[in-house]
């Protein structure tokens, strides 16, 4: 049997970026642009916003963005595969409630925290099962479980709140790394960020995620277990969201069913702003971290400057829209350029 191929198709399935020098692949990217924009915003804020240079500003910025930073790690991997998880904030809220209920019942706090994290992983199992086994779209599934998990959380506590937690653990959640204004929570975040970065960028599992995002069918016929891979990601997302819920509870000494309502939108906005394509197959973790810090830094600077929360939300929304539109425009332009190169090569043959 003779197999023929269209030269244009061969060209379009390549990764053109790898034809460029390494410095260009690192510097001339959307991720590098976000890092540069973050540096610019910090520089302008330091020069123009009163008290922005205070160590307390950095402390509160990192404390407040820590849950978003944590949840954005597995969310990046999920969106790279062209899926989404809208239930992460509800899992955080449920984990927070379980932490409070178990602690109030006399359970040792470490045990309560582990149970809350395992409950988060179980929520991820539910999401993963419905998406990969039943075959439902992740958008529809996680909209449903967003309401389900939030409803369970509110049902467990109603309108009450638990505010009594062991002083050692609440102090630890608010503690700083000695000699710095950096919160201790940045240590587990850094360890998780390194683990997720290695997983995504330096392992066959990470390459499989990009392959799935580019084409599920091609990935399947290449020997990748698409269903199991996605299932694993949803479980990871649930577990990390559960951990974020434990931290959130200790930071604010408050377990409520409505904790972190709407946080999922901030996470997704940061991931997309950081250069991850909503259509899958593209993105890098350093860009996502820069995107989270950019949104957090911009919000902190604007609040110190006296700008209202509504205006800050509008600016964040505009940034998100511009990031999605710019990604689509760049993809369209890149496709036109690659197609043109393919046509020129075809004419030469």
CSV table of C-alpha atoms in Angstrom, one decimal:
chain,number,residue,atom,x,y,z
A,1,UNK,CA,0.0,0.0,0.0
A,2,UNK,CA,1.3,3.4,-1.0
A,3,UNK,CA,0.9,6.2,1.5
A,4,UNK,CA,0.8,9.7,0.1
A,5,UNK,CA,0.9,12.9,2.1
A,6,UNK,CA,0.0,16.5,1.3
A,7,UNK,CA,3.2,18.7,1.8
A,8,UNK,CA,1.0,21.5,3.2
A,9,UNK,CA,-0.3,19.2,5.9
A,10,UNK,CA,3.2,18.1,6.8
A,11,UNK,CA,4.2,21.8,7.3
A,12,UNK,CA,1.2,22.7,9.4
A,13,UNK,CA,1.6,19.8,11.8
A,14,UNK,CA,5.1,20.9,12.7
A,15,UNK,CA,6.0,23.2,15.6
A,16,UNK,CA,7.5,26.2,13.9
A,17,UNK,CA,8.8,27.8,17.1
A,18,UNK,CA,11.4,25.1,17.4
A,19,UNK,CA,13.0,26.3,14.2
A,20,UNK,CA,14.0,29.5,16.0
A,21,UNK,CA,17.0,29.9,18.3
A,22,UNK,CA,16.5,29.1,22.0
A,23,UNK,CA,16.7,32.7,23.1
A,24,UNK,CA,13.9,33.7,20.7
A,25,UNK,CA,11.7,30.8,21.9
A,26,UNK,CA,12.1,32.0,25.5
A,27,UNK,CA,12.0,35.8,25.0
A,28,UNK,CA,9.6,36.4,22.1
A,29,UNK,CA,6.6,34.6,23.7
A,30,UNK,CA,3.3,35.7,25.4
A,31,UNK,CA,4.7,34.3,28.7
A,32,UNK,CA,7.7,36.6,28.4
A,33,UNK,CA,5.4,39.5,27.6
A,34,UNK,CA,3.3,38.8,30.7
A,35,UNK,CA,6.5,38.7,32.9
A,36,UNK,CA,7.6,42.0,31.3
A,37,UNK,CA,4.2,43.6,31.9
A,38,UNK,CA,4.4,42.4,35.6
A,39,UNK,CA,7.8,44.0,36.0
A,40,UNK,CA,6.5,47.2,34.4
A,41,UNK,CA,3.4,47.3,36.7
A,42,UNK,CA,5.6,46.8,39.8
A,43,UNK,CA,8.0,49.6,38.7
A,44,UNK,CA,5.2,52.1,38.0
A,45,UNK,CA,3.5,51.2,41.3
A,46,UNK,CA,6.7,51.6,43.2
A,47,UNK,CA,7.2,55.0,41.7
A,48,UNK,CA,3.6,56.4,41.9
A,49,UNK,CA,1.6,54.6,44.6
A,50,UNK,CA,2.1,55.5,48.2
A,51,UNK,CA,3.0,52.7,50.6
A,52,UNK,CA,3.3,50.1,47.7
A,53,UNK,CA,7.0,49.7,48.7
A,54,UNK,CA,6.0,48.6,52.2
A,55,UNK,CA,6.9,45.0,53.1
A,56,UNK,CA,3.4,44.6,54.4
A,57,UNK,CA,2.1,45.1,50.8
A,58,UNK,CA,4.1,42.2,49.6
A,59,UNK,CA,3.0,40.1,52.5
A,60,UNK,CA,-0.7,40.7,52.0
A,61,UNK,CA,-0.3,40.3,48.3
A,62,UNK,CA,1.2,36.9,48.5
A,63,UNK,CA,-1.2,35.8,51.3
A,64,UNK,CA,-4.3,36.8,49.3
A,65,UNK,CA,-3.1,35.3,46.0
A,66,UNK,CA,-1.8,32.0,47.5
A,67,UNK,CA,-5.1,30.1,47.0
A,68,UNK,CA,-5.2,31.3,43.4
A,69,UNK,CA,-1.6,30.4,42.8
A,70,UNK,CA,-2.1,27.0,44.2
A,71,UNK,CA,-5.3,26.2,42.2
A,72,UNK,CA,-3.8,27.7,39.0
A,73,UNK,CA,-1.2,24.9,38.9
A,74,UNK,CA,-3.5,22.0,38.1
A,75,UNK,CA,-5.9,24.3,36.3
A,76,UNK,CA,-3.1,25.0,33.8
A,77,UNK,CA,-2.7,21.3,33.0
A,78,UNK,CA,-6.4,20.8,32.7
A,79,UNK,CA,-6.8,23.8,30.2
A,80,UNK,CA,-3.8,22.6,28.2
A,81,UNK,CA,-5.8,19.4,27.5
A,82,UNK,CA,-8.7,21.6,26.3
A,83,UNK,CA,-10.8,20.9,29.4
A,84,UNK,CA,-11.9,23.2,32.3
A,85,UNK,CA,-12.8,22.8,36.0
A,86,UNK,CA,-15.2,25.4,37.3
A,87,UNK,CA,-15.8,23.6,40.5
A,88,UNK,CA,-12.5,24.4,42.2
A,89,UNK,CA,-13.8,27.3,44.4
A,90,UNK,CA,-16.7,25.1,45.5
A,91,UNK,CA,-14.3,22.3,46.4
A,92,UNK,CA,-12.3,24.9,48.4
A,93,UNK,CA,-15.4,25.9,50.2
A,94,UNK,CA,-16.4,22.3,51.0
A,95,UNK,CA,-12.9,21.6,52.2
A,96,UNK,CA,-13.0,24.7,54.4
A,97,UNK,CA,-16.4,23.6,55.9
A,98,UNK,CA,-15.1,20.0,56.6
A,99,UNK,CA,-12.0,21.4,58.2
A,100,UNK,CA,-14.1,23.6,60.5
A,101,UNK,CA,-16.7,20.9,61.3
A,102,UNK,CA,-14.2,18.2,62.1
A,103,UNK,CA,-12.1,20.6,64.2
A,104,UNK,CA,-15.1,21.7,66.2
A,105,UNK,CA,-16.0,18.1,66.8
A,106,UNK,CA,-12.7,17.6,68.5
A,107,UNK,CA,-10.7,15.9,65.7
A,108,UNK,CA,-7.0,16.8,65.8
A,109,UNK,CA,-6.4,19.5,63.2
A,110,UNK,CA,-3.8,17.5,61.1
A,111,UNK,CA,-6.4,14.7,60.7
A,112,UNK,CA,-9.1,17.2,59.9
A,113,UNK,CA,-6.9,18.8,57.2
A,114,UNK,CA,-6.0,15.4,55.7
A,115,UNK,CA,-9.7,14.5,55.5
A,116,UNK,CA,-10.5,17.8,53.9
A,117,UNK,CA,-7.8,17.3,51.2
A,118,UNK,CA,-8.9,13.7,50.6
A,119,UNK,CA,-12.5,15.1,50.2
A,120,UNK,CA,-11.2,17.5,47.6
A,121,UNK,CA,-9.6,14.6,45.8
A,122,UNK,CA,-12.9,12.7,45.9
A,123,UNK,CA,-14.6,15.7,44.3
A,124,UNK,CA,-12.0,15.5,41.6
A,125,UNK,CA,-12.8,11.8,41.2
A,126,UNK,CA,-16.5,12.7,40.6
A,127,UNK,CA,-15.5,15.3,38.0
A,128,UNK,CA,-13.1,13.0,36.3
A,129,UNK,CA,-15.5,10.1,36.2
A,130,UNK,CA,-18.3,12.1,34.6
A,131,UNK,CA,-15.9,13.6,32.1
A,132,UNK,CA,-13.8,10.6,31.1
A,133,UNK,CA,-16.0,7.6,31.8
A,134,UNK,CA,-19.5,9.0,31.2
A,135,UNK,CA,-18.2,11.2,28.4
A,136,UNK,CA,-19.8,14.5,29.4
A,137,UNK,CA,-18.3,17.9,28.5
A,138,UNK,CA,-16.2,19.2,31.4
A,139,UNK,CA,-17.8,22.7,31.1
A,140,UNK,CA,-21.3,21.2,31.8
A,141,UNK,CA,-20.0,18.7,34.4
A,142,UNK,CA,-18.1,21.3,36.5
A,143,UNK,CA,-20.9,23.9,36.3
A,144,UNK,CA,-23.1,21.2,37.8
A,145,UNK,CA,-20.6,20.1,40.5
A,146,UNK,CA,-19.9,23.8,41.2
A,147,UNK,CA,-23.5,24.0,42.5
A,148,UNK,CA,-23.4,20.5,44.0
A,149,UNK,CA,-20.3,20.9,46.1
A,150,UNK,CA,-21.3,24.4,47.2
A,151,UNK,CA,-24.7,23.2,48.2
A,152,UNK,CA,-23.2,20.4,50.3
A,153,UNK,CA,-20.9,23.0,52.0
A,154,UNK,CA,-23.7,25.4,52.7
A,155,UNK,CA,-25.9,22.5,53.9
A,156,UNK,CA,-23.4,21.3,56.4
A,157,UNK,CA,-23.1,24.7,58.2
A,158,UNK,CA,-26.1,26.7,57.0
A,159,UNK,CA,-25.5,30.4,57.7
A,160,UNK,CA,-23.3,29.8,60.7
A,161,UNK,CA,-19.5,30.0,60.7
A,162,UNK,CA,-16.8,28.2,62.7
A,163,UNK,CA,-14.0,30.6,63.8
A,164,UNK,CA,-12.2,28.7,66.5
A,165,UNK,CA,-9.1,26.9,65.4
A,166,UNK,CA,-5.9,25.8,67.1
A,167,UNK,CA,-3.7,28.9,67.5
A,168,UNK,CA,-0.5,27.1,66.4
A,169,UNK,CA,-2.0,26.4,63.0
A,170,UNK,CA,-3.6,29.8,62.4
A,171,UNK,CA,-0.3,31.4,63.4
A,172,UNK,CA,1.6,29.1,61.0
A,173,UNK,CA,-0.8,30.1,58.1
A,174,UNK,CA,0.0,33.8,58.8
A,175,UNK,CA,3.7,33.3,59.6
A,176,UNK,CA,6.5,34.8,57.5
A,177,UNK,CA,9.8,33.2,56.4
A,178,UNK,CA,12.3,34.5,59.0
A,179,UNK,CA,13.9,37.7,58.0
A,180,UNK,CA,11.6,38.2,55.0
A,181,UNK,CA,8.1,39.6,54.3
A,182,UNK,CA,7.3,36.4,52.4
A,183,UNK,CA,4.6,34.2,53.9
A,184,UNK,CA,5.4,30.6,54.8
A,185,UNK,CA,2.7,29.3,52.5
A,186,UNK,CA,5.1,30.2,49.6
A,187,UNK,CA,7.3,27.2,50.6
A,188,UNK,CA,4.7,24.5,49.8
A,189,UNK,CA,3.6,26.6,46.8
A,190,UNK,CA,7.1,26.7,45.5
A,191,UNK,CA,7.5,22.9,46.0
A,192,UNK,CA,4.2,22.3,44.2
A,193,UNK,CA,5.1,24.7,41.4
A,194,UNK,CA,8.4,22.9,40.8
A,195,UNK,CA,6.7,19.6,40.8
A,196,UNK,CA,4.0,20.7,38.3
A,197,UNK,CA,6.6,22.5,36.1
A,198,UNK,CA,8.7,19.4,35.9
A,199,UNK,CA,5.6,17.3,35.2
A,200,UNK,CA,4.3,19.6,32.5
A,201,UNK,CA,7.5,20.5,30.7
A,202,UNK,CA,10.0,17.7,31.3
A,203,UNK,CA,8.2,14.4,31.3
A,204,UNK,CA,6.3,12.2,28.8
A,205,UNK,CA,3.2,12.9,30.8
A,206,UNK,CA,3.5,16.6,30.1
A,207,UNK,CA,4.1,16.0,26.4
A,208,UNK,CA,1.0,13.8,26.4
A,209,UNK,CA,-1.0,16.7,27.8
A,210,UNK,CA,0.0,19.0,24.9
A,211,UNK,CA,-0.7,16.2,22.4
A,212,UNK,CA,-4.2,15.8,23.9
A,213,UNK,CA,-4.9,19.5,23.7
A,214,UNK,CA,-3.8,19.7,20.1
A,215,UNK,CA,-5.8,16.6,19.0
A,216,UNK,CA,-7.4,14.0,21.2
A,217,UNK,CA,-7.8,11.6,18.3
A,218,UNK,CA,-4.2,11.8,17.3
A,219,UNK,CA,-3.1,11.4,20.9
A,220,UNK,CA,-5.2,8.3,21.3
A,221,UNK,CA,-3.8,6.7,18.2
A,222,UNK,CA,-0.3,7.6,19.4
A,223,UNK,CA,-0.9,5.3,22.4
A,224,UNK,CA,-1.8,7.9,25.0
A,225,UNK,CA,-4.5,6.9,27.4
A,226,UNK,CA,-6.5,10.1,27.1
A,227,UNK,CA,-9.2,9.2,29.6
A,228,UNK,CA,-6.8,8.2,32.4
A,229,UNK,CA,-4.7,11.2,31.8
A,230,UNK,CA,-7.6,13.6,32.2
A,231,UNK,CA,-9.0,11.7,35.1
A,232,UNK,CA,-5.6,12.1,36.9
A,233,UNK,CA,-5.7,15.9,36.3
A,234,UNK,CA,-9.2,16.3,37.8
A,235,UNK,CA,-8.1,14.4,40.9
A,236,UNK,CA,-5.0,16.6,41.2
A,237,UNK,CA,-7.2,19.7,40.8
A,238,UNK,CA,-9.5,18.5,43.6
A,239,UNK,CA,-6.7,17.6,46.0
A,240,UNK,CA,-4.9,21.0,45.5
A,241,UNK,CA,-8.2,22.8,45.9
A,242,UNK,CA,-8.8,20.9,49.1
A,243,UNK,CA,-5.3,22.0,50.4
A,244,UNK,CA,-6.1,25.6,49.4
A,245,UNK,CA,-9.3,25.3,51.4
A,246,UNK,CA,-7.4,24.3,54.5
A,247,UNK,CA,-5.1,27.3,54.1
A,248,UNK,CA,-7.9,29.7,53.3
A,249,UNK,CA,-9.7,28.5,56.5
A,250,UNK,CA,-6.6,29.1,58.7
A,251,UNK,CA,-5.6,32.4,57.1
A,252,UNK,CA,-9.0,34.0,57.8
A,253,UNK,CA,-9.9,31.8,60.9
A,254,UNK,CA,-13.3,31.3,59.3
A,255,UNK,CA,-15.0,28.2,57.9
A,256,UNK,CA,-18.1,29.0,55.9
A,257,UNK,CA,-20.0,27.4,53.1
A,258,UNK,CA,-19.7,30.4,50.9
A,259,UNK,CA,-15.9,30.8,51.3
A,260,UNK,CA,-14.1,31.8,48.1
A,261,UNK,CA,-17.3,32.1,46.0
A,262,UNK,CA,-16.3,33.3,42.5
A,263,UNK,CA,-12.6,32.4,43.0
A,264,UNK,CA,-12.7,30.0,40.0
A,265,UNK,CA,-13.1,33.0,37.7
A,266,UNK,CA,-10.0,34.6,39.0
A,267,UNK,CA,-8.1,31.4,38.6
A,268,UNK,CA,-9.2,30.9,35.0
A,269,UNK,CA,-8.6,34.6,34.2
A,270,UNK,CA,-5.0,34.3,35.5
A,271,UNK,CA,-4.3,31.1,33.6
A,272,UNK,CA,-5.6,32.5,30.3
A,273,UNK,CA,-3.8,35.8,30.9
A,274,UNK,CA,-0.6,33.8,31.5
A,275,UNK,CA,-0.6,32.5,28.0
A,276,UNK,CA,-2.5,29.2,28.2
A,277,UNK,CA,-4.8,28.7,25.2
A,278,UNK,CA,-8.4,28.1,26.0
A,279,UNK,CA,-8.4,25.8,22.9
A,280,UNK,CA,-5.7,23.6,24.4
A,281,UNK,CA,-2.3,22.5,23.4
A,282,UNK,CA,-0.4,25.6,24.5
A,283,UNK,CA,0.8,27.2,27.7
A,284,UNK,CA,3.7,27.4,30.2
A,285,UNK,CA,3.5,27.4,34.0
A,286,UNK,CA,5.9,30.4,34.5
A,287,UNK,CA,3.5,32.5,32.4
A,288,UNK,CA,0.5,31.4,34.6
A,289,UNK,CA,2.4,32.3,37.8
A,290,UNK,CA,3.2,35.7,36.3
A,291,UNK,CA,-0.4,36.2,35.3
A,292,UNK,CA,-1.6,35.5,38.8
A,293,UNK,CA,0.9,37.9,40.3
A,294,UNK,CA,0.1,40.5,37.6
A,295,UNK,CA,-3.6,40.5,38.5
A,296,UNK,CA,-2.8,40.5,42.2
A,297,UNK,CA,-0.2,43.3,41.9
A,298,UNK,CA,-2.5,45.5,39.8
A,299,UNK,CA,-5.4,45.0,42.2
A,300,UNK,CA,-3.2,45.8,45.2
A,301,UNK,CA,-1.7,48.9,43.6
A,302,UNK,CA,-5.2,50.2,42.5
A,303,UNK,CA,-6.7,49.6,45.9
A,304,UNK,CA,-3.8,51.6,47.6
A,305,UNK,CA,-4.4,54.3,45.0
A,306,UNK,CA,-8.1,54.5,46.1
A,307,UNK,CA,-9.7,52.9,43.1
A,308,UNK,CA,-13.0,51.1,43.8
A,309,UNK,CA,-13.4,47.3,43.6
A,310,UNK,CA,-15.8,47.6,40.7
A,311,UNK,CA,-13.2,49.4,38.5
A,312,UNK,CA,-10.6,46.9,39.4
A,313,UNK,CA,-13.0,44.1,38.3
A,314,UNK,CA,-13.6,45.9,35.0
A,315,UNK,CA,-9.8,46.3,34.4
A,316,UNK,CA,-9.3,42.6,35.2
A,317,UNK,CA,-12.1,41.7,32.7
A,318,UNK,CA,-10.6,43.8,30.0
A,319,UNK,CA,-7.2,42.2,30.5
A,320,UNK,CA,-8.8,38.7,30.2
A,321,UNK,CA,-10.7,39.6,27.0
A,322,UNK,CA,-7.5,41.1,25.5
A,323,UNK,CA,-5.5,38.0,26.4
A,324,UNK,CA,-8.0,35.7,24.7
A,325,UNK,CA,-8.5,37.9,21.7
A,326,UNK,CA,-4.7,38.4,21.2
A,327,UNK,CA,-4.2,34.6,21.5
A,328,UNK,CA,-6.8,34.0,18.7
A,329,UNK,CA,-5.3,36.8,16.5
A,330,UNK,CA,-1.8,35.4,16.9
A,331,UNK,CA,-3.0,31.9,16.2
A,332,UNK,CA,-4.8,33.1,13.1
A,333,UNK,CA,-1.7,35.0,11.9
A,334,UNK,CA,0.6,32.1,12.6
A,335,UNK,CA,-1.7,29.7,10.7
A,336,UNK,CA,-1.8,32.1,7.7
A,337,UNK,CA,2.0,32.3,7.8
A,338,UNK,CA,2.5,28.6,8.0
A,339,UNK,CA,0.0,28.0,5.2
A,340,UNK,CA,1.8,30.5,3.0
A,341,UNK,CA,5.1,28.7,3.7
A,342,UNK,CA,3.5,25.4,2.8
A,343,UNK,CA,2.2,26.8,-0.5
A,344,UNK,CA,5.6,28.2,-1.4
A,345,UNK,CA,7.3,24.9,-0.7
A,346,UNK,CA,4.6,23.1,-2.7
A,347,UNK,CA,5.2,25.4,-5.7
A,348,UNK,CA,9.0,24.7,-5.5
A,349,UNK,CA,8.3,20.9,-5.7
